[in-house]
XYZ file of C-alpha atoms in Angstrom:
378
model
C 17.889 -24.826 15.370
C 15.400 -23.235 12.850
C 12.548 -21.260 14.516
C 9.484 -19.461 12.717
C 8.349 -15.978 14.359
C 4.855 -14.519 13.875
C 3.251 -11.799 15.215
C 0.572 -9.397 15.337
C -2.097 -12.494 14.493
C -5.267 -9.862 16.071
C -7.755 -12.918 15.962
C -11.193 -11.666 15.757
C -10.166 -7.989 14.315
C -12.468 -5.838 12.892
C -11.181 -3.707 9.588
C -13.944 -0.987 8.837
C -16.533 -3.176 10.312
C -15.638 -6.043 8.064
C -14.501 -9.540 9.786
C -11.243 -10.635 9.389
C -11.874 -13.675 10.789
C -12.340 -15.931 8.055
C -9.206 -14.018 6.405
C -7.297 -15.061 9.411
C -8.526 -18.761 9.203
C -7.032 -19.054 5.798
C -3.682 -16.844 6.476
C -3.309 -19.405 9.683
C -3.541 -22.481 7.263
C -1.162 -21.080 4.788
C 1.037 -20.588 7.892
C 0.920 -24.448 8.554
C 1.244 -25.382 5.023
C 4.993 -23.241 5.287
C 5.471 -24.667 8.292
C 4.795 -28.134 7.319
C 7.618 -27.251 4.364
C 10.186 -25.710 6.746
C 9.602 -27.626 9.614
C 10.847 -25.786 12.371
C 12.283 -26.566 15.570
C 9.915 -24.014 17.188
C 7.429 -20.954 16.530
C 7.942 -17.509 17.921
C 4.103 -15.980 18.689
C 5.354 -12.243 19.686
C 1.987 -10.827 21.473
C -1.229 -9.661 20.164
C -2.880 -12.789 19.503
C -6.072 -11.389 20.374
C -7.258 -7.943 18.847
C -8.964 -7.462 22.378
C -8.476 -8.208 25.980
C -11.661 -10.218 26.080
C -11.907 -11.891 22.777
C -14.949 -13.750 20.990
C -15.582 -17.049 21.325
C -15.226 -17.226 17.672
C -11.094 -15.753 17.845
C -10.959 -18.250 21.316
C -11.901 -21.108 18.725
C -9.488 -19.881 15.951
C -6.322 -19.844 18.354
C -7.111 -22.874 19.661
C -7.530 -24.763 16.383
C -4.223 -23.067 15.502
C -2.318 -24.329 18.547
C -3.433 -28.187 18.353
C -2.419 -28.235 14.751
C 1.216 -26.812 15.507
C 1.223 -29.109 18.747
C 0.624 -32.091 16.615
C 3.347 -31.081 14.718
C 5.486 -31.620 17.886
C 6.682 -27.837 17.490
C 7.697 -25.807 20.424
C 5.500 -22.956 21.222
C 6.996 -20.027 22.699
C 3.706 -17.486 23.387
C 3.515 -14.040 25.162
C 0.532 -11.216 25.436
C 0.485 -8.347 23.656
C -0.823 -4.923 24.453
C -4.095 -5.385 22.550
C -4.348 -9.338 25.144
C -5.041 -10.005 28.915
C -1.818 -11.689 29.969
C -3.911 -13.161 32.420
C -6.387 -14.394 30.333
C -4.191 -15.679 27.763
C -1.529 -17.300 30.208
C -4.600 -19.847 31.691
C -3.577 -23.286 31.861
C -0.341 -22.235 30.714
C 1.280 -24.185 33.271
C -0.861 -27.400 32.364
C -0.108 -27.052 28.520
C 4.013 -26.730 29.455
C 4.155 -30.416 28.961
C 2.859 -30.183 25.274
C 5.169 -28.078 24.512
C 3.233 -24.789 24.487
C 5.088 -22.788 27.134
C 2.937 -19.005 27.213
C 4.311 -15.957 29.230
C 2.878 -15.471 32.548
C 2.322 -11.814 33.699
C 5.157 -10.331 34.773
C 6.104 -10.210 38.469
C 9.105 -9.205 38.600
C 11.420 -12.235 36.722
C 11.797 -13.837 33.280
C 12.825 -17.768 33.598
C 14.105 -19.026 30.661
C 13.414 -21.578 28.566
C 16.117 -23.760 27.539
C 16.100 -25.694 23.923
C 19.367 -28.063 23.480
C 20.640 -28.438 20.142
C 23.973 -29.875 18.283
C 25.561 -26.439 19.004
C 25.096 -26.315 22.988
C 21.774 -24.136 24.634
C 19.441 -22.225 23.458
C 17.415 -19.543 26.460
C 14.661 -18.207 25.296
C 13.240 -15.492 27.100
C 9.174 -14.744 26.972
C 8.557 -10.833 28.589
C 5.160 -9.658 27.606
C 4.153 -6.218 26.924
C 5.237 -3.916 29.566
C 4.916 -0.422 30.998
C 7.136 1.055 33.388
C 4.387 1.060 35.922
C 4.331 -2.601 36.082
C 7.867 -2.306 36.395
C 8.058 -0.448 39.353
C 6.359 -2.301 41.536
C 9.173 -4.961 41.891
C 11.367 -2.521 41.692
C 10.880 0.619 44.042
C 14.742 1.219 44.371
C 15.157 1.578 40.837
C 14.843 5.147 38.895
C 12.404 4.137 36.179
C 10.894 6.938 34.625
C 10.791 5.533 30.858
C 9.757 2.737 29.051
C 13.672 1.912 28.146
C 15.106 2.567 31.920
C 11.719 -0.496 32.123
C 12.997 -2.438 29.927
C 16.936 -1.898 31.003
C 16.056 -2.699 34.322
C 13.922 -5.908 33.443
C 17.035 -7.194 31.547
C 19.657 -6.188 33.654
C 17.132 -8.834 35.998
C 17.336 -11.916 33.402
C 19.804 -14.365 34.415
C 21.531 -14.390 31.121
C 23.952 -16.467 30.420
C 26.564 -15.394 27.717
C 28.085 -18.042 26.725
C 24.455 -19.920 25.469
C 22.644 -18.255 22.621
C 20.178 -15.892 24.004
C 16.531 -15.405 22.246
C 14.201 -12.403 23.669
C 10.452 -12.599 22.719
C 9.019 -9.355 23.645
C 6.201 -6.680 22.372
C 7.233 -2.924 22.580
C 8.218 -0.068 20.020
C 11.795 0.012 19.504
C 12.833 3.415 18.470
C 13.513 4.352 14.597
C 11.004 1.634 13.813
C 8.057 2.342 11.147
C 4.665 2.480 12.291
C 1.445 1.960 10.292
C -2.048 3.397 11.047
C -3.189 0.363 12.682
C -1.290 0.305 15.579
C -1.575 2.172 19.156
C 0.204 5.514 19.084
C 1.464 7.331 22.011
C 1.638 10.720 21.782
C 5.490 11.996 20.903
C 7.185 8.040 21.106
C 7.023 8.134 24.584
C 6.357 4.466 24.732
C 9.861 3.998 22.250
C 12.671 1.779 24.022
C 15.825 2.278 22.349
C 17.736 -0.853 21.073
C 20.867 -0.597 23.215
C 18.985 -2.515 25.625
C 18.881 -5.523 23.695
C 22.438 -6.063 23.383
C 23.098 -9.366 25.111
C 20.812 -10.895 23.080
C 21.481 -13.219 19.489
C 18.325 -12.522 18.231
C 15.442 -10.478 19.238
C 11.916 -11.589 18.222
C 9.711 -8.316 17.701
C 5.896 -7.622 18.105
C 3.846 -4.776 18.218
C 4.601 -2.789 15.036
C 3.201 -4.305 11.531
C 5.361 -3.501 8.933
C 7.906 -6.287 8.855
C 11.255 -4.566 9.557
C 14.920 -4.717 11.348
C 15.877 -1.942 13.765
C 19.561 -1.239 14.119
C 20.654 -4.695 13.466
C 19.293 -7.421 11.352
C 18.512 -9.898 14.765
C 16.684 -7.010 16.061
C 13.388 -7.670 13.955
C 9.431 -7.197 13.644
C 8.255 -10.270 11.400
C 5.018 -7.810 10.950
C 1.372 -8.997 10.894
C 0.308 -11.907 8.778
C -2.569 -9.707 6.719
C -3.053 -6.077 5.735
C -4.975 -4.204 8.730
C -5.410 -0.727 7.579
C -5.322 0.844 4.128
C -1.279 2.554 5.512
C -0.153 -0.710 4.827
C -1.260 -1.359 1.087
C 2.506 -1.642 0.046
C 3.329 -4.185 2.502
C 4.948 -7.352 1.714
C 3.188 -9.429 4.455
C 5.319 -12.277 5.194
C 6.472 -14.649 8.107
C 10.321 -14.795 9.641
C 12.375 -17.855 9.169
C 15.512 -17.834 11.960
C 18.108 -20.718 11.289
C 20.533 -20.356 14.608
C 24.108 -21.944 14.198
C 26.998 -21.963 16.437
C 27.174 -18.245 18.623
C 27.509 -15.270 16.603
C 26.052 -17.227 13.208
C 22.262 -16.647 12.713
C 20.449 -16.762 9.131
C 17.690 -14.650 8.719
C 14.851 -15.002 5.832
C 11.496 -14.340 5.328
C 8.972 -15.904 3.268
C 5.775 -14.056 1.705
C 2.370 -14.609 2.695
C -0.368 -14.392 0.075
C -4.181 -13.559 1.183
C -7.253 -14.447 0.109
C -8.461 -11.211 -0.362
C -5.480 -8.182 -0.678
C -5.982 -4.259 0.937
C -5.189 -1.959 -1.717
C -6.222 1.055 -3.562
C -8.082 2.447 -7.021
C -8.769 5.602 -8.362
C -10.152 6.781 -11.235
C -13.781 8.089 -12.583
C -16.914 6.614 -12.218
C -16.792 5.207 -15.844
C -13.104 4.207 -15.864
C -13.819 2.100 -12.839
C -17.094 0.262 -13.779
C -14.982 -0.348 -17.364
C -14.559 -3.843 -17.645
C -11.395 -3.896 -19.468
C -9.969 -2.040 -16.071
C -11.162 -4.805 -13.415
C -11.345 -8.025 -15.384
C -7.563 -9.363 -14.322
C -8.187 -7.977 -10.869
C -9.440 -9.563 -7.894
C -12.407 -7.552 -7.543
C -13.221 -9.382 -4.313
C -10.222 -7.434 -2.420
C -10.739 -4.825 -0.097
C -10.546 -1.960 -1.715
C -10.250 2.063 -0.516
C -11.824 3.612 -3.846
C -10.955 6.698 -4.779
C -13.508 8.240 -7.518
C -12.142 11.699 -9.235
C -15.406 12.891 -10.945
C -16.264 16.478 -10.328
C -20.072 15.411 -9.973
C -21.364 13.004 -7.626
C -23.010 9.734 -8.448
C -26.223 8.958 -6.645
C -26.115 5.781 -4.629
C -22.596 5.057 -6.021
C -21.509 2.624 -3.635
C -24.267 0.247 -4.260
C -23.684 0.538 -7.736
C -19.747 0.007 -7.480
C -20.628 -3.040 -4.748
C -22.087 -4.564 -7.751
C -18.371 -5.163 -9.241
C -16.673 -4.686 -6.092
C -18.151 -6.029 -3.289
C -15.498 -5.676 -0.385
C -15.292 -2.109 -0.602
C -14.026 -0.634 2.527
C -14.008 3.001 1.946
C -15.209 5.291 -0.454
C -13.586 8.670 -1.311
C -14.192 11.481 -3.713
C -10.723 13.562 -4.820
C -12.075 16.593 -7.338
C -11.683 20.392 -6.956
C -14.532 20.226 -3.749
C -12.436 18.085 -1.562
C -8.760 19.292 -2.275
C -10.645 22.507 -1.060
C -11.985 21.434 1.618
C -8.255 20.070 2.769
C -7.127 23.694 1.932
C -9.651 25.672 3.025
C -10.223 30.058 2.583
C -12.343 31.277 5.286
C -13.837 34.352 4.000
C -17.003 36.050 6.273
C -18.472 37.078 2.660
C -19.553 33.563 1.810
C -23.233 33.351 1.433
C -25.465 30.469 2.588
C -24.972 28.497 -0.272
C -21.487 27.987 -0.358
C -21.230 27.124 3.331
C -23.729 24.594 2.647
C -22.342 22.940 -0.116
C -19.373 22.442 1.920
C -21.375 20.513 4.452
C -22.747 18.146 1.539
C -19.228 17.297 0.229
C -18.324 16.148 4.166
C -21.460 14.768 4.721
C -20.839 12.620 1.309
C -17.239 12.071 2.393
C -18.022 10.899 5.548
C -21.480 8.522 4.192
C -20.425 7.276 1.002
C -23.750 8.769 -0.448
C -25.064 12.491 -1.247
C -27.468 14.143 1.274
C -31.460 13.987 0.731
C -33.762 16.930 -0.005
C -35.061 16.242 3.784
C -31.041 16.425 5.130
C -30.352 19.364 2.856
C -33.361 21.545 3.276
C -32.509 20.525 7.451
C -28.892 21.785 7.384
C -30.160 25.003 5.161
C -32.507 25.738 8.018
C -30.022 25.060 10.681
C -27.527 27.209 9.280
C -29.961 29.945 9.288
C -31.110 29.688 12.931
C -27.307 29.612 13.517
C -26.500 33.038 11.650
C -29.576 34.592 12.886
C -28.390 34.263 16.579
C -24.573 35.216 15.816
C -25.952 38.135 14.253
């Protein structure tokens, strides 16, 4: 059996107030065209289809376009929520849409029932557990010492009527410990959401979301296919890309992957004002990418990010890297500073933070501020 797994899709996401959604649109259709190539037996969707709990109608559209086009393709669906979904929400009609072969998670109460896919080499279960915490654990539970998210997960398992003579899929969303995390995903303080990977062990292949850098942890059927587009400037370096899983007899599974190519890319420039706006620099570049720009002149340009949207028009963020801001990230406080110096600090932030310089209005503002201030300390 050959089965695709995706991940991570965030329909209706928001990157630095820019829409993805038409982004996502074409990623999706390039996703068909593969699959049309490939044809799989099925398609792994690991959680996060939504980027919220209550998505637009606009991402509501966009999955649902997505999921008649793969059903008329008379591919299995195999579906679960995501941290950033409403199981709830996203497992309606699930039970009416089993007979199209789009089988979705429900929320968890307590049991996983497997689906089973027959092939030449004997069963396949596949097992859909969405996102869980050990809170929601407990509650079926209460006899059971669950005080992390991997005694969760352990006991969920240890719960799955797994058979071990079939070959065994899990589709679940968590962080695995050791895996590599990006800025774009939801962080808890110290790993304490990490499960470790021992607790996958009586399964052939595990299909990963949650984490967006496409990666294997421990083993190679232990794996995060990663999001299909760039979400946050971390991942610039990313090969984007979607999982291929070809499933023999027990104990044989090929693994591949196969890249995805946007419309638009995330990456990175830097440079000076003038070797940016040089033609010879951005003529064999998509200029319509999103870009983080990074300008290394020691004076500021007034109103340079209208200018720059002139040539680059999907600029995301603007930066300045010159003697100012390196010390501003390293900076001397000294109580001999005089008003001035102070002030032009606040400039370089508030320039950091706007993508502009500060008005005479703003500065003369701050200058008075900062007087009122050291007239009351004093």
């Amino acid at each position: 059996m050959k089965v695709m797994h995706l991940s991570d899709l965030h329909l209706g996401k928001r990157v630095n107030e820019f829409s993805m959604l038409e982004d996502q649109k074409y990623i999706l259709m390039k996703i068909l065209n593969i699959l049309d190539e490939e044809k799989p037996d099925a398609i792994i969707i690991a959680g996060d289809v939504y980027d919220k709990s209550v998505p637009s109608e606009e991402a509501v559209q966009v999955l649902d376009d997505f999921l008649c086009r793969l059903v008329e393709r008379g591919v299995q669906i195999f579906l679960i929520s995501g941290n950033h979904d409403s199981a709830e929400r996203l497992a309606f009609g699930s039970r009416l849409m089993e007979s199209k072969g789009v089988h979705i998670s429900p929320v968890y109460r307590g049991e996983v029932i497997p689906v089973s896919i027959n092939d030449e080499y004997g069963a396949i279960d596949i097992f859909m557990l969405p996102f869980i915490k050990p809170g929601y654990v407990r509650r079926y539970f209460e006899d059971e010492e669950i005080k992390s998210y991997t005694d969760a997960m352990k006991v969920v398992i240890s719960n799955m009527q797994i058979n071990p003579d079939n070959r065994n899929i899990l589709v679940t969303h968590q962080f695995v410990a050791g895996a590599e995390r990006s800025e774009s995903e939801d962080v808890s303080v110290g790993g304490i959401d990490s499960v470790d990977m021992s607790v996958f062990d009586p399964f052939d292949y595990v299909a990963l979301g949650h984490i967006h850098g496409p990666q294997s942890i421990g083993r190679e059927t232990v794996r995060y296919c990663g999001t299909p587009l760039k979400y946050s400037f971390s991942e610039k370096n990313h090969i984007k890309s979607v999982t291929i899983i070809e499933l023999y007899e027990k104990g044989n599974i090929n693994i591949r992957t196969i890249p995805l190519i946007p419309r638009y890319d995330m990456r990175e420039i830097k440079g000076t004002y003038e070797e940016l706006t040089d033609r010879r620099n951005y003529e064999n570049t998509n200029k319509e990418d999103y870009l983080r720009v990074i300008l290394t002149d020691e004076d500021y340009i007034p109103d340079v990010m209208s200018k720059l949207r002139v040539i680059y028009p999907n600029i995301m963020k603007l930066e300045y890297d010159n003697k100012r801001t390196r010390s501003l990230a390293n900076p001397v406080i000294s109580g001999d500073k005089d008003m001035k110096y102070w002030l032009d600090i606040f400039e370089d932030l508030y320039e950091m933070q706007n993508g502009q310089p500060m008005t005479d209005i703003q500065r003369n503002f701050s200058e008075k501020l900062m007087e009122e201030v050291k007239e009351v300390k004093q």
